Tab-separated table of C-alpha atoms and ligand atoms in Angstrom:
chain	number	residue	atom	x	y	z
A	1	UNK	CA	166.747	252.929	136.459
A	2	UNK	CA	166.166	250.940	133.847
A	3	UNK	CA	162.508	250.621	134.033
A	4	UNK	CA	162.675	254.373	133.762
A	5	UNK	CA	164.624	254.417	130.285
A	6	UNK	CA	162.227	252.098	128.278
A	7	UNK	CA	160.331	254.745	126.365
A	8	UNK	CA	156.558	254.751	126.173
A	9	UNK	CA	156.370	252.650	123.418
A	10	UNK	CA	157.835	249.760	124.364
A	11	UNK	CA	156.113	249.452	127.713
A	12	UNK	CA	152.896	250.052	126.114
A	13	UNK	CA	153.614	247.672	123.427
A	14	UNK	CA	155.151	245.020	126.124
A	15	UNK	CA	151.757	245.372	128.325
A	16	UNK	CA	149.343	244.983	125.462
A	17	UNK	CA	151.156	241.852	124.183
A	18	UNK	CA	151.354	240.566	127.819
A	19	UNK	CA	147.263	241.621	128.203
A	20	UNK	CA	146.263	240.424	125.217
A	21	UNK	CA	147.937	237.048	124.703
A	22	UNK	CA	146.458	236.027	128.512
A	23	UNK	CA	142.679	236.922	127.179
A	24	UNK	CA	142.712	235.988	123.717
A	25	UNK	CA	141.688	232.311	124.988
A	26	UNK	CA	138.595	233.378	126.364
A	27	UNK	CA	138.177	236.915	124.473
A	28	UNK	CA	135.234	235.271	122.644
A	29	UNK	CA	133.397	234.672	125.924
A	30	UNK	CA	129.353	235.146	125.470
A	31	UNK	CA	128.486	238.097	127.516
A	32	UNK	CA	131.520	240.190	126.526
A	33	UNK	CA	130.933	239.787	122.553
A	34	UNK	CA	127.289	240.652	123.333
A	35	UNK	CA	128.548	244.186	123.889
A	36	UNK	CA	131.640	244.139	121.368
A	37	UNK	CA	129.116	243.117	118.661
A	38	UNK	CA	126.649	245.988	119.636
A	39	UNK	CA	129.632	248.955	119.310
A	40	UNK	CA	131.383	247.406	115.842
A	41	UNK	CA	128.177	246.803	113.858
A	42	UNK	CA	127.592	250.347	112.857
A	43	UNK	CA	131.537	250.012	110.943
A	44	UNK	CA	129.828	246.540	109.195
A	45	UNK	CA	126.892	248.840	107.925
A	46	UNK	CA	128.964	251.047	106.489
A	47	UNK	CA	131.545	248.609	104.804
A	48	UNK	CA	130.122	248.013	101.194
A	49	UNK	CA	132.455	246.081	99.791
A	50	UNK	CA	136.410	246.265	98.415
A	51	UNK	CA	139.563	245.594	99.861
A	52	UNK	CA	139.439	245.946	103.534
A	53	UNK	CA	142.185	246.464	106.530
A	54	UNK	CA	141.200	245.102	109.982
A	55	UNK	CA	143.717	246.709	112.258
A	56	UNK	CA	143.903	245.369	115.870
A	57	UNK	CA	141.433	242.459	114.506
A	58	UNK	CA	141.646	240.722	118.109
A	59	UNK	CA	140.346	236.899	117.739
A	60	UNK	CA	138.592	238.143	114.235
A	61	UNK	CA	134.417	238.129	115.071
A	62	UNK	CA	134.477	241.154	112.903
A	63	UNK	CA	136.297	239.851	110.453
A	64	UNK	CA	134.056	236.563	110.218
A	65	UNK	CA	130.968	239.188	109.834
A	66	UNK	CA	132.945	240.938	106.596
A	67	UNK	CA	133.997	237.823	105.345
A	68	UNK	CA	129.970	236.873	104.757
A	69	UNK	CA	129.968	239.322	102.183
A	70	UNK	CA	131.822	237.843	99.458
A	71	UNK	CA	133.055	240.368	97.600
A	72	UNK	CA	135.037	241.670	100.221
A	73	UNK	CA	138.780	240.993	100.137
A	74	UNK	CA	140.089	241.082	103.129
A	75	UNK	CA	143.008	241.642	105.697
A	76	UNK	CA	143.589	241.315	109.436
A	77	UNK	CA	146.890	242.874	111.424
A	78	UNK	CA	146.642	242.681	115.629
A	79	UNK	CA	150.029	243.320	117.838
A	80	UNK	CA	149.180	240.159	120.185
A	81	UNK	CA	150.589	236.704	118.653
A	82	UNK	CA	147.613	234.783	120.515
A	83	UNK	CA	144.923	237.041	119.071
A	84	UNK	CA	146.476	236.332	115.602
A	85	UNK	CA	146.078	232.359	116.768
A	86	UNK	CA	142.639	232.663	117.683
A	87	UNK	CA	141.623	234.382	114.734
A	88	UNK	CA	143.626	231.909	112.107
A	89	UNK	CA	142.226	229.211	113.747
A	90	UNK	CA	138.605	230.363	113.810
A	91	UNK	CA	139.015	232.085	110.049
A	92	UNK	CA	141.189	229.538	108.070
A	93	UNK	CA	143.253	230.980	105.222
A	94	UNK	CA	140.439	232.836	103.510
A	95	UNK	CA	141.502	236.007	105.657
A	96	UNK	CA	145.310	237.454	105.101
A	97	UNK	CA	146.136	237.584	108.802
A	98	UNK	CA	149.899	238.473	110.441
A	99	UNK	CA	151.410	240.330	113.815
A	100	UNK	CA	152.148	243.958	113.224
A	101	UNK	CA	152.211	246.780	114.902
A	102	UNK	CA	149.299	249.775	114.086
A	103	UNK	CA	152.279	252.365	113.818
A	104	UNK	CA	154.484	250.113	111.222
A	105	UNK	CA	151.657	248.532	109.275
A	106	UNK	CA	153.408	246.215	106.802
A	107	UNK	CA	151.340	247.282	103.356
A	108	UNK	CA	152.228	249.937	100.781
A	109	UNK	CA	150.133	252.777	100.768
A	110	UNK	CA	146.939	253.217	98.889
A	111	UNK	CA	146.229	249.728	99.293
A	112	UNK	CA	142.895	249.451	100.996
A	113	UNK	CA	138.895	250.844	100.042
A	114	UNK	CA	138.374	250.817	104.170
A	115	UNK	CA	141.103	250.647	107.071
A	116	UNK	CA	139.091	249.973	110.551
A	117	UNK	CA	140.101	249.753	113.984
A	118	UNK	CA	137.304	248.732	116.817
A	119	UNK	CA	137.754	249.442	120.596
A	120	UNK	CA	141.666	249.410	120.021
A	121	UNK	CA	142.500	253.220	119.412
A	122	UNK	CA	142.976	253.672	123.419
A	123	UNK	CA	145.786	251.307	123.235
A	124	UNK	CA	147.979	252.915	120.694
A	125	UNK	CA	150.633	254.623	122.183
A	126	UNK	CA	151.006	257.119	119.039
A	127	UNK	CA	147.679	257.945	118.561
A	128	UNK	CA	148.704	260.496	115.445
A	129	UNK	CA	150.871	258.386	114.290
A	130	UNK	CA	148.474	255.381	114.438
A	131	UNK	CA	145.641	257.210	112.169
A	132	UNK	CA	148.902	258.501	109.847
A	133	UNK	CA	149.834	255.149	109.021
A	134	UNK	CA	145.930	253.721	108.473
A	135	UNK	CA	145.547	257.115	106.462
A	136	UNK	CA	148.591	255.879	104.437
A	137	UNK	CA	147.529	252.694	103.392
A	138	UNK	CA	143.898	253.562	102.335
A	139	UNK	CA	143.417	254.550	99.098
A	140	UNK	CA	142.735	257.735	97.381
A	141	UNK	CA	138.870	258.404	98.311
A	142	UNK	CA	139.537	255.500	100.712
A	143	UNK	CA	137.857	255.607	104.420
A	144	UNK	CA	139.153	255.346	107.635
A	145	UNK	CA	136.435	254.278	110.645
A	146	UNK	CA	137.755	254.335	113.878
A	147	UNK	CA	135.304	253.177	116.813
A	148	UNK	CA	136.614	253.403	120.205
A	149	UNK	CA	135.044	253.402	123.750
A	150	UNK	CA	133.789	256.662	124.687
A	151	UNK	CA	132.216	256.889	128.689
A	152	UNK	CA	130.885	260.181	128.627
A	153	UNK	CA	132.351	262.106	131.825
A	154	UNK	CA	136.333	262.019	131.763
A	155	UNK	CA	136.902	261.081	135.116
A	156	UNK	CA	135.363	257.525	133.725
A	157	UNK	CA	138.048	257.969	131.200
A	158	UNK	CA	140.727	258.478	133.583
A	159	UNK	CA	139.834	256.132	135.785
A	160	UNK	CA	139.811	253.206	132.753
A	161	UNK	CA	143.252	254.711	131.443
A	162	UNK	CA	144.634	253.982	134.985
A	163	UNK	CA	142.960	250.172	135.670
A	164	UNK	CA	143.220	248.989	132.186
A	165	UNK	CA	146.129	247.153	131.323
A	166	UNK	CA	147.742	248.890	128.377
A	167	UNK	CA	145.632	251.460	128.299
A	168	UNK	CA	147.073	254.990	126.982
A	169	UNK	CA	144.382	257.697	126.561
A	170	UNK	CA	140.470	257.358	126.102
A	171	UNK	CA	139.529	260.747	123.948
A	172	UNK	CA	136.747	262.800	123.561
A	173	UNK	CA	134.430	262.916	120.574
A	174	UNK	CA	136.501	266.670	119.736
A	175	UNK	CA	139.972	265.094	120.771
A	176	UNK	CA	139.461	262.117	118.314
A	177	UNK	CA	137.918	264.647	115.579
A	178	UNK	CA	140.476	266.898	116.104
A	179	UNK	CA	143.517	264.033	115.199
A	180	UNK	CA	141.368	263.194	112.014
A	181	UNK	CA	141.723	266.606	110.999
A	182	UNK	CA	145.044	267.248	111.796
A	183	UNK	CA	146.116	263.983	109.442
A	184	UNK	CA	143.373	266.284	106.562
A	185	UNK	CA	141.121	263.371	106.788
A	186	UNK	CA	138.100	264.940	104.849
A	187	UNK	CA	133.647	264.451	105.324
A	188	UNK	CA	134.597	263.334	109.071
A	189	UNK	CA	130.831	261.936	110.738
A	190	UNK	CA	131.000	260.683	113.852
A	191	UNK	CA	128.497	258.927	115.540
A	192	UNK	CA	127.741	256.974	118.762
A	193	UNK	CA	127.574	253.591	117.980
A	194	UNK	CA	125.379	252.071	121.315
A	195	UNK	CA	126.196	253.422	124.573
A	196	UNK	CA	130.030	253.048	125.601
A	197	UNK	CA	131.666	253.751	121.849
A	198	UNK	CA	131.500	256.342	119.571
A	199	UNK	CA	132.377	255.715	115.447
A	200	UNK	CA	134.674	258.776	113.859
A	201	UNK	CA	135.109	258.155	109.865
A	202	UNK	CA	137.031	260.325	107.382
A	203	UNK	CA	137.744	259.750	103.768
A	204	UNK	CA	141.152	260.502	101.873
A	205	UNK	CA	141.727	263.175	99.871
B	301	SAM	C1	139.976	245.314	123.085
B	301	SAM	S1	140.828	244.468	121.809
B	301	SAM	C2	139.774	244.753	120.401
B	301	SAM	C3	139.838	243.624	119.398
B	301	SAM	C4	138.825	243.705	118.250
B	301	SAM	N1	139.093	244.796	117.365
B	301	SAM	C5	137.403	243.806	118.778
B	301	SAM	O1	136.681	244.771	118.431
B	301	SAM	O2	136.988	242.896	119.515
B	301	SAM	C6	142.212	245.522	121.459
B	301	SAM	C7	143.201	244.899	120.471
B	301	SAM	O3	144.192	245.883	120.117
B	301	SAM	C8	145.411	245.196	119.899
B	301	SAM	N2	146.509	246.175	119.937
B	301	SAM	C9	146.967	246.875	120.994
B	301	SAM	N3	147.992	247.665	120.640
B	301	SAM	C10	148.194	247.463	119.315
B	301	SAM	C11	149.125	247.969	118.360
B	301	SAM	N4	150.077	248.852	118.719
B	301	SAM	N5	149.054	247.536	117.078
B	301	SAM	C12	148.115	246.616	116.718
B	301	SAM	N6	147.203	246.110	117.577
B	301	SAM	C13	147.251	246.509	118.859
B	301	SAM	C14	145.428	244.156	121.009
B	301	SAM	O4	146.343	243.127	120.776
B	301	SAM	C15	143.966	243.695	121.005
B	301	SAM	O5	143.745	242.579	120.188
């Protein structure tokens, strides 16, 4: 009975913590960054500098790419406690890193030149509300990039959504387009970024 009262959120929220925190340890693993490199570097291409928002920054590789660039300023948020640790202890205190949650991000709005999320979107369990609250913390003319793992047929996609551990819902290219224009995120592009993820972008009007 009780297990069927907690609402979405907090299950969702109470499995990626769980997930998370077990593989941030050995998240950094060879093989696996080999492909997590491969879907995020189109979003470094595209970053040219400014005040940027890392949201779901896992252990912080893509983080430690932006932070080459020095005229970046940057900031990393992730829901997993352990992730945070990795990242802090791999990135010093050059990066602003904390816990949060995508939905409550802890920053006024117009604060940031580009808010990014890679290969985390399928675990937010508001999806609209997720993009509403990166869309309120970029600035005016700001971008948002999302890139999220995209498999082509949906039964792929359901089949991920049921074995993945805090897993909500994998979209389509139009399903992830259509939320970005819901929120009146303007000049969407989206692109596949190498074979398994696909990159959707929209500025701020
Ligand atoms: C597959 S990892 C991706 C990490 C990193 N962005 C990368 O590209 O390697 C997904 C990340 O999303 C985080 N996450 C899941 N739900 C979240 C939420 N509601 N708010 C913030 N981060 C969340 C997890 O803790 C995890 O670090």
């Amino acid at each position: 009975m009780k297990e069927r009262n907690r609402t979405l959120s907090e299950k969702k929220i109470e499995q990626n913590i769980n997930f998370f925190d077990h593989w941030a340890k050995t998240y950094d693993k060879n093989l696996f960054q080999f492909w997590m490199r491969r879907f995020y570097r189109p979003a470094l291409k595209i970053i040219d500098g400014g005040k940027i928002l890392d949201v779901s920054c896992g252990t912080g590789e893509f983080l430690r790419e932006l932070a080459k660039k020095k005229k970046n300023l940057i900031y990393g948020i992730d829901l997993s406690p352990q992730m945070i640790a990795q990242a802090r202890q791999k990135l010093g205190r050059q990066i602003n890193l904390q816990k949060a949650d995508v939905h409550i991000l802890p920053f006024p709005e117009n604060s940031f030149d580009y808010v990014v999320s890679t290969e985390s979107f399928h675990h937010y369990y508001n999806q609209y509300k997720a993009l509403a609250e990166m869309k309120r913390v970029a600035k005016k003319g700001g971008k948002v990039i999302v890139v999220d793992i995209n498999f082509f047929l949906p039964p792929i996609h359901w089949l991920f959504e049921m074995l993945e551990p805090g897993c909500v819902k994998i979209n389509s290219r139009k399903e992830i387009k259509n939320i970005f224009q819901k929120l009146g995120l303007g000049d969407i592009v989206q692109r596949r970024s190498f074979i398994f993820s696909v990159l959707t972008m929209g500025v701020k009007k």
